[in-house]
PDB file of C-alpha atoms (C1' of nucleotides) in Angstrom:
ATOM      1  CA  UNK E   1       0.000   0.000   0.000  1.00 87.00           C
ATOM      2  CA  UNK E   2       1.067   3.547  -0.651  1.00 95.00           C
ATOM      3  CA  UNK E   3      -0.786   6.550   0.748  1.00 96.00           C
ATOM      4  CA  UNK E   4       0.540   9.849  -0.570  1.00 97.00           C
ATOM      5  CA  UNK E   5      -0.982  11.851   2.272  1.00 97.00           C
ATOM      6  CA  UNK E   6       1.017   9.768   4.728  1.00 98.00           C
ATOM      7  CA  UNK E   7       4.131  11.608   3.534  1.00 98.00           C
ATOM      8  CA  UNK E   8       2.553  15.082   3.491  1.00 98.00           C
ATOM      9  CA  UNK E   9       3.483  15.663   7.147  1.00 98.00           C
ATOM     10  CA  UNK E  10       6.702  16.612   8.864  1.00 98.00           C
ATOM     11  CA  UNK E  11       9.523  14.107   8.536  1.00 98.00           C
ATOM     12  CA  UNK E  12       9.598  13.611  12.328  1.00 98.00           C
ATOM     13  CA  UNK E  13       5.970  12.446  12.164  1.00 98.00           C
ATOM     14  CA  UNK E  14       6.555  10.253   9.130  1.00 98.00           C
ATOM     15  CA  UNK E  15       9.854   8.641  10.178  1.00 98.00           C
ATOM     16  CA  UNK E  16       8.655   6.110  12.805  1.00 98.00           C
ATOM     17  CA  UNK E  17       5.896   5.012  10.427  1.00 98.00           C
ATOM     18  CA  UNK E  18       8.510   3.935   7.889  1.00 98.00           C
ATOM     19  CA  UNK E  19       9.949   1.326  10.254  1.00 98.00           C
ATOM     20  CA  UNK E  20       8.946  -2.059   8.929  1.00 98.00           C
ATOM     21  CA  UNK E  21       8.135  -0.652   5.481  1.00 98.00           C
ATOM     22  CA  UNK E  22       9.497  -2.436   2.428  1.00 98.00           C
ATOM     23  CA  UNK E  23      11.714  -0.565  -0.023  1.00 98.00           C
ATOM     24  CA  UNK E  24      11.546  -2.553  -3.245  1.00 98.00           C
ATOM     25  CA  UNK E  25      14.242  -2.281  -5.914  1.00 98.00           C
ATOM     26  CA  UNK E  26      13.619  -4.797  -8.657  1.00 98.00           C
ATOM     27  CA  UNK E  27      14.263  -8.273  -7.275  1.00 97.00           C
ATOM     28  CA  UNK E  28      15.671  -6.988  -3.993  1.00 98.00           C
ATOM     29  CA  UNK E  29      13.423  -6.045  -1.067  1.00 98.00           C
ATOM     30  CA  UNK E  30      14.572  -4.185   2.038  1.00 98.00           C
ATOM     31  CA  UNK E  31      12.698  -4.155   5.328  1.00 98.00           C
ATOM     32  CA  UNK E  32      13.503  -0.786   6.899  1.00 98.00           C
ATOM     33  CA  UNK E  33      14.770  -0.968  10.494  1.00 98.00           C
ATOM     34  CA  UNK E  34      16.417   2.416  11.081  1.00 97.00           C
ATOM     35  CA  UNK E  35      15.692   5.967   9.856  1.00 97.00           C
ATOM     36  CA  UNK E  36      16.499   9.596  10.637  1.00 97.00           C
ATOM     37  CA  UNK E  37      14.270  12.648  10.144  1.00 97.00           C
ATOM     38  CA  UNK E  38      15.507  15.910   8.641  1.00 97.00           C
ATOM     39  CA  UNK E  39      13.276  18.991   8.665  1.00 97.00           C
ATOM     40  CA  UNK E  40      13.047  21.974   6.389  1.00 96.00           C
ATOM     41  CA  UNK E  41      14.163  25.547   5.821  1.00 96.00           C
ATOM     42  CA  UNK E  42      15.371  27.271   8.981  1.00 95.00           C
ATOM     43  CA  UNK E  43      14.160  24.444  11.208  1.00 95.00           C
ATOM     44  CA  UNK E  44      17.010  21.955  11.300  1.00 96.00           C
ATOM     45  CA  UNK E  45      20.699  22.933  11.009  1.00 93.00           C
ATOM     46  CA  UNK E  46      21.556  19.332  10.158  1.00 94.00           C
ATOM     47  CA  UNK E  47      19.300  19.272   7.117  1.00 96.00           C
ATOM     48  CA  UNK E  48      20.458  19.818   3.548  1.00 97.00           C
ATOM     49  CA  UNK E  49      17.490  22.147   3.083  1.00 97.00           C
ATOM     50  CA  UNK E  50      18.182  24.283   6.168  1.00 96.00           C
ATOM     51  CA  UNK E  51      19.447  27.195   4.055  1.00 95.00           C
ATOM     52  CA  UNK E  52      16.760  26.931   1.410  1.00 96.00           C
ATOM     53  CA  UNK E  53      16.346  25.446  -2.011  1.00 95.00           C
ATOM     54  CA  UNK E  54      19.444  24.611  -4.055  1.00 95.00           C
ATOM     55  CA  UNK E  55      20.117  22.557  -7.140  1.00 94.00           C
ATOM     56  CA  UNK E  56      21.071  19.571  -5.010  1.00 96.00           C
ATOM     57  CA  UNK E  57      18.070  19.517  -2.683  1.00 97.00           C
ATOM     58  CA  UNK E  58      15.320  20.665  -5.040  1.00 97.00           C
ATOM     59  CA  UNK E  59      13.473  17.339  -5.017  1.00 97.00           C
ATOM     60  CA  UNK E  60      12.933  17.771  -1.254  1.00 98.00           C
ATOM     61  CA  UNK E  61      10.713  20.742  -2.129  1.00 97.00           C
ATOM     62  CA  UNK E  62       8.644  18.713  -4.557  1.00 97.00           C
ATOM     63  CA  UNK E  63       5.902  16.109  -4.172  1.00 98.00           C
ATOM     64  CA  UNK E  64       6.145  13.999  -0.994  1.00 98.00           C
ATOM     65  CA  UNK E  65       6.690  10.271  -1.428  1.00 98.00           C
ATOM     66  CA  UNK E  66       9.505  10.749  -3.939  1.00 98.00           C
ATOM     67  CA  UNK E  67      13.134   9.698  -3.547  1.00 98.00           C
ATOM     68  CA  UNK E  68      15.875  12.191  -2.643  1.00 98.00           C
ATOM     69  CA  UNK E  69      19.405  10.926  -3.252  1.00 98.00           C
ATOM     70  CA  UNK E  70      22.646  12.716  -2.545  1.00 98.00           C
ATOM     71  CA  UNK E  71      26.347  12.091  -2.988  1.00 97.00           C
ATOM     72  CA  UNK E  72      28.720  12.532  -0.059  1.00 97.00           C
ATOM     73  CA  UNK E  73      32.306  11.933   1.067  1.00 96.00           C
ATOM     74  CA  UNK E  74      33.312  11.760  -2.578  1.00 96.00           C
ATOM     75  CA  UNK E  75      32.099   8.186  -2.903  1.00 97.00           C
ATOM     76  CA  UNK E  76      28.806   7.438  -1.182  1.00 98.00           C
ATOM     77  CA  UNK E  77      25.131   7.715  -2.145  1.00 98.00           C
ATOM     78  CA  UNK E  78      22.403   7.991   0.502  1.00 98.00           C
ATOM     79  CA  UNK E  79      18.626   7.746   0.030  1.00 98.00           C
ATOM     80  CA  UNK E  80      15.775   9.725   1.601  1.00 98.00           C
ATOM     81  CA  UNK E  81      11.994   9.725   1.310  1.00 98.00           C
ATOM     82  CA  UNK E  82      10.672  13.240   0.668  1.00 98.00           C
ATOM     83  CA  UNK E  83       8.176  14.453   3.290  1.00 98.00           C
ATOM     84  CA  UNK E  84       5.953  17.488   3.920  1.00 97.00           C
ATOM     85  CA  UNK E  85       3.711  19.070   1.244  1.00 98.00           C
ATOM     86  CA  UNK E  86       5.101  20.307  -2.087  1.00 97.00           C
ATOM     87  CA  UNK E  87       6.697  23.715  -1.690  1.00 97.00           C
ATOM     88  CA  UNK E  88       8.008  22.848   1.757  1.00 97.00           C
ATOM     89  CA  UNK E  89      10.939  20.549   2.461  1.00 97.00           C
ATOM     90  CA  UNK E  90      11.950  17.646   4.644  1.00 98.00           C
ATOM     91  CA  UNK E  91      13.039  14.065   4.315  1.00 98.00           C
ATOM     92  CA  UNK E  92      13.644  10.775   6.080  1.00 98.00           C
ATOM     93  CA  UNK E  93      17.067   9.209   5.609  1.00 98.00           C
ATOM     94  CA  UNK E  94      16.907   5.432   5.282  1.00 98.00           C
ATOM     95  CA  UNK E  95      19.807   4.344   7.478  1.00 97.00           C
ATOM     96  CA  UNK E  96      19.531   0.572   7.648  1.00 97.00           C
ATOM     97  CA  UNK E  97      17.393  -2.450   6.955  1.00 98.00           C
ATOM     98  CA  UNK E  98      17.185  -6.171   6.445  1.00 98.00           C
ATOM     99  CA  UNK E  99      17.273  -7.726   2.978  1.00 98.00           C
ATOM    100  CA  UNK E 100      14.203  -9.956   2.923  1.00 98.00           C
ATOM    101  CA  UNK E 101      14.244 -10.873  -0.783  1.00 98.00           C
ATOM    102  CA  UNK E 102      17.037 -11.083  -3.335  1.00 98.00           C
ATOM    103  CA  UNK E 103      19.734 -11.619  -0.747  1.00 97.00           C
ATOM    104  CA  UNK E 104      22.090 -13.252  -3.245  1.00 97.00           C
ATOM    105  CA  UNK E 105      21.819 -10.329  -5.629  1.00 97.00           C
ATOM    106  CA  UNK E 106      22.459  -7.836  -2.832  1.00 97.00           C
ATOM    107  CA  UNK E 107      25.403  -9.863  -1.542  1.00 97.00           C
ATOM    108  CA  UNK E 108      26.985  -9.869  -5.004  1.00 96.00           C
ATOM    109  CA  UNK E 109      26.831  -6.074  -5.072  1.00 97.00           C
ATOM    110  CA  UNK E 110      28.146  -5.796  -1.519  1.00 96.00           C
ATOM    111  CA  UNK E 111      31.217  -7.974  -1.795  1.00 90.00           C
ATOM    112  CA  UNK E 112      32.848  -6.418   1.277  1.00 91.00           C
ATOM    113  CA  UNK E 113      30.083  -7.471   3.681  1.00 83.00           C
ATOM    114  CA  UNK E 114      30.598 -10.758   5.480  1.00 82.00           C
ATOM    115  CA  UNK E 115      27.303 -11.279   7.296  1.00 92.00           C
ATOM    116  CA  UNK E 116      23.734 -10.877   6.092  1.00 93.00           C
ATOM    117  CA  UNK E 117      23.139  -8.233   8.767  1.00 94.00           C
ATOM    118  CA  UNK E 118      25.916  -6.146   7.187  1.00 95.00           C
ATOM    119  CA  UNK E 119      24.309  -6.149   3.737  1.00 97.00           C
ATOM    120  CA  UNK E 120      22.235  -3.030   4.341  1.00 97.00           C
ATOM    121  CA  UNK E 121      23.425  -1.787   7.743  1.00 96.00           C
ATOM    122  CA  UNK E 122      24.348   1.828   7.020  1.00 96.00           C
ATOM    123  CA  UNK E 123      22.891   4.438   4.665  1.00 97.00           C
ATOM    124  CA  UNK E 124      25.539   4.127   1.950  1.00 97.00           C
ATOM    125  CA  UNK E 125      25.642   0.348   2.189  1.00 97.00           C
ATOM    126  CA  UNK E 126      21.943  -0.097   1.569  1.00 97.00           C
ATOM    127  CA  UNK E 127      22.008   2.016  -1.593  1.00 98.00           C
ATOM    128  CA  UNK E 128      24.691  -0.326  -2.932  1.00 98.00           C
ATOM    129  CA  UNK E 129      22.697  -3.421  -1.940  1.00 98.00           C
ATOM    130  CA  UNK E 130      19.586  -2.022  -3.679  1.00 98.00           C
ATOM    131  CA  UNK E 131      21.537  -0.547  -6.618  1.00 98.00           C
ATOM    132  CA  UNK E 132      20.146   2.919  -5.923  1.00 98.00           C
ATOM    133  CA  UNK E 133      22.166   5.658  -7.640  1.00 98.00           C
ATOM    134  CA  UNK E 134      21.981   9.430  -8.017  1.00 97.00           C
ATOM    135  CA  UNK E 135      20.003   8.838 -11.214  1.00 97.00           C
ATOM    136  CA  UNK E 136      17.175   7.429  -9.085  1.00 98.00           C
ATOM    137  CA  UNK E 137      16.718  10.794  -7.338  1.00 98.00           C
ATOM    138  CA  UNK E 138      13.236  12.191  -7.966  1.00 97.00           C
ATOM    139  CA  UNK E 139      11.661   8.770  -8.507  1.00 98.00           C
ATOM    140  CA  UNK E 140       8.029   8.527  -7.393  1.00 98.00           C
ATOM    141  CA  UNK E 141       7.977   5.692  -4.865  1.00 98.00           C
ATOM    142  CA  UNK E 142       4.247   4.994  -5.303  1.00 98.00           C
ATOM    143  CA  UNK E 143       4.762   2.350  -7.989  1.00 96.00           C
ATOM    144  CA  UNK E 144       7.313   0.922 -10.398  1.00 97.00           C
ATOM    145  CA  UNK E 145      10.434  -1.212  -9.980  1.00 98.00           C
ATOM    146  CA  UNK E 146      11.687   1.169  -7.282  1.00 98.00           C
ATOM    147  CA  UNK E 147       8.878   1.690  -4.791  1.00 98.00           C
ATOM    148  CA  UNK E 148       7.925   1.861  -1.123  1.00 98.00           C
ATOM    149  CA  UNK E 149       5.321  -0.362   0.528  1.00 98.00           C
ATOM    150  CA  UNK E 150       4.050   0.840   3.887  1.00 98.00           C
ATOM    151  CA  UNK E 151       3.545  -1.641   6.722  1.00 96.00           C
ATOM    152  CA  UNK E 152       0.032  -2.806   7.613  1.00 94.00           C
ATOM    153  CA  UNK E 153       0.610  -2.007  11.282  1.00 94.00           C
ATOM    154  CA  UNK E 154       2.876   0.467  13.047  1.00 93.00           C
ATOM    155  CA  UNK E 155       6.056  -0.966  14.504  1.00 95.00           C
ATOM    156  CA  UNK E 156       7.356  -0.525  18.024  1.00 96.00           C
ATOM    157  CA  UNK E 157      10.338   1.809  17.999  1.00 97.00           C
ATOM    158  CA  UNK E 158      12.912   3.652  20.056  1.00 96.00           C
ATOM    159  CA  UNK E 159      14.380   7.075  19.313  1.00 95.00           C
ATOM    160  CA  UNK E 160      17.564   8.957  20.077  1.00 93.00           C
ATOM    161  CA  UNK E 161      20.069  11.488  18.725  1.00 92.00           C
ATOM    162  CA  UNK E 162      20.980  11.334  15.052  1.00 93.00           C
ATOM    163  CA  UNK E 163      24.232   9.836  13.868  1.00 86.00           C
ATOM    164  CA  UNK E 164      26.789  11.949  12.061  1.00 80.00           C
ATOM    165  CA  UNK E 165      25.158  15.266  12.965  1.00 81.00           C
ATOM    166  CA  UNK E 166      27.477  17.725  14.656  1.00 74.00           C
ATOM    167  CA  UNK E 167      26.717  18.532  18.270  1.00 67.00           C
ATOM    168  CA  UNK E 168      27.486  22.236  18.385  1.00 65.00           C
ATOM    169  CA  UNK E 169      24.278  23.859  17.142  1.00 70.00           C
ATOM    170  CA  UNK E 170      24.016  21.245  14.431  1.00 75.00           C
ATOM    171  CA  UNK E 171      20.787  19.720  15.609  1.00 78.00           C
ATOM    172  CA  UNK E 172      22.288  16.743  17.454  1.00 79.00           C
ATOM    173  CA  UNK E 173      20.159  17.579  20.482  1.00 81.00           C
ATOM    174  CA  UNK E 174      16.990  16.345  18.776  1.00 91.00           C
ATOM    175  CA  UNK E 175      15.970  12.658  19.121  1.00 94.00           C
ATOM    176  CA  UNK E 176      15.168  12.265  15.447  1.00 96.00           C
ATOM    177  CA  UNK E 177      16.755   8.874  14.844  1.00 96.00           C
ATOM    178  CA  UNK E 178      14.257   6.021  15.023  1.00 97.00           C
ATOM    179  CA  UNK E 179      14.912   2.282  15.026  1.00 96.00           C
ATOM    180  CA  UNK E 180      13.343  -1.089  15.721  1.00 97.00           C
ATOM    181  CA  UNK E 181      14.637  -2.208  19.155  1.00 95.00           C
ATOM    182  CA  UNK E 182      16.968  -5.180  19.178  1.00 93.00           C
ATOM    183  CA  UNK E 183      17.145  -5.637  15.430  1.00 96.00           C
ATOM    184  CA  UNK E 184      20.617  -6.863  14.371  1.00 94.00           C
ATOM    185  CA  UNK E 185      20.585  -4.735  11.231  1.00 96.00           C
ATOM    186  CA  UNK E 186      20.400  -1.446  13.168  1.00 95.00           C
ATOM    187  CA  UNK E 187      23.742   0.338  12.867  1.00 82.00           C
ATOM    188  CA  UNK E 188      25.647   0.948  16.102  1.00 73.00           C
ATOM    189  CA  UNK E 189      25.284   4.507  17.358  1.00 66.00           C
ATOM    190  CA  UNK E 190      28.297   6.647  16.689  1.00 63.00           C
ATOM    191  CA  UNK E 191      28.432  10.215  17.908  1.00 58.00           C
ATOM    192  CA  UNK E 192      29.754  12.764  15.460  1.00 55.00           C
ATOM    193  CA  UNK E 193      33.443  13.491  15.970  1.00 52.00           C
ATOM    194  CA  UNK E 194      33.584  16.650  18.098  1.00 45.00           C
ATOM    195  CA  UNK E 195      35.166  19.642  16.465  1.00 42.00           C
ATOM    196  CA  UNK E 196      38.497  20.880  17.714  1.00 39.00           C
ATOM    197  CA  UNK E 197      38.282  23.609  20.295  1.00 37.00           C
ATOM    198  CA  UNK E 198      40.917  26.293  19.601  1.00 36.00           C
TER     199      UNK E 198
ATOM    200  C1'  DT I   1      37.453  31.523  -7.947  1.00 64.19           C
ATOM    201  C1'  DA I   2      39.385  29.217  -3.742  1.00 64.19           C
ATOM    202  C1'  DT I   3      38.874  26.390   0.155  1.00 64.19           C
ATOM    203  C1'  DG I   4      37.085  23.378   3.909  1.00 64.19           C
ATOM    204  C1'  DC I   5      34.391  19.694   5.057  1.00 64.19           C
ATOM    205  C1'  DG I   6      30.550  16.221   5.006  1.00 64.19           C
ATOM    206  C1'  DA I   7      23.414  12.712   6.960  1.00 64.19           C
ATOM    207  C1'  DT I   8      30.355   7.270   5.574  1.00 64.19           C
ATOM    208  C1'  DT I   9      32.902   3.220   4.947  1.00 64.19           C
ATOM    209  C1'  DG I  10      36.543  -0.074   5.239  1.00 64.19           C
ATOM    210  C1'  DC I  11      41.292  -1.015   5.984  1.00 64.19           C
ATOM    211  C1'  DC I  12      45.187  -0.495   9.052  1.00 64.19           C
ATOM    212  C1'  DT I  13      47.438  -0.846  13.627  1.00 64.19           C
TER     213       DT I  13
ATOM    214  C1'  DG S   1      40.379   2.750  17.943  1.00 64.19           C
ATOM    215  C1'  DG S   2      42.396   5.691  14.193  1.00 64.19           C
ATOM    216  C1'  DC S   3      42.475   7.519   9.684  1.00 64.19           C
ATOM    217  C1'  DA S   4      42.615   7.761   4.495  1.00 64.19           C
ATOM    218  C1'  DA S   5      39.775   7.913   0.370  1.00 64.19           C
ATOM    219  C1'  DT S   6      37.675  11.394  -2.779  1.00 64.19           C
ATOM    220  C1'  DC S   7      34.648  15.203  -4.803  1.00 64.19           C
ATOM    221  C1'  DG S   8      30.447  18.102  -4.858  1.00 64.19           C
ATOM    222  C1'  DC S   9      28.468  21.721  -2.303  1.00 64.19           C
ATOM    223  C1'  DA S  10      28.264  25.884   0.343  1.00 64.19           C
ATOM    224  C1'  DT S  11      30.606  29.699   2.141  1.00 64.19           C
ATOM    225  C1'  DA S  12      34.031  33.193   2.062  1.00 64.19           C
ATOM    226  C1'  DG S  13      36.778  36.501  -0.331  1.00 64.19           C
TER     227       DG S  13
END
DNA sequence: TATGCGATTGCCT
DNA sequence: GGCAATCGCATAG
């Protein structure tokens, strides 16, 4: 099932509802176990859209329920689901999940992972496992080979500070990381490296 | 135009 | 546990 209006709310409201959802990419299906919410213009210093619309983040200002992809650290692609109504911005970063179908295909793409839990544990790892690239940015996740299927029932979840978000006024104080408790595919929490104090 | 760093990962010690 | 890899984006000048 896919309900567009589900995504037309703030990313913090949407994020826990994505736990247990299936992200389908061709033959490979991911069960989402960990996400992070990023809000919009002027609301969230950790968000790519904090300073307004740019060429990179423009899809976050479009129709909710689409895919926002970005390139980082010179080598990695991460995937978000666009939230909040068109004209406003926000997104939910898919941080980790369990491959529930097409495990052999995903493992072939992820030749460095040794265990099945490692296949899609981490935002850049799961895009490799699902073969999601920058070219998939803007895709409508309602239908097609790359799509999102919402869970029938809400999952239990825990929340805490986001990973990789700087602590000094960067929005690390907000508990906008959500995960399914006890799931082995949830990435271990790692606080952002503190900046040097002169 | 120049420069610093990031919503990370994997290899090295 | 520590750090290199690697380049697009945003900010400063």
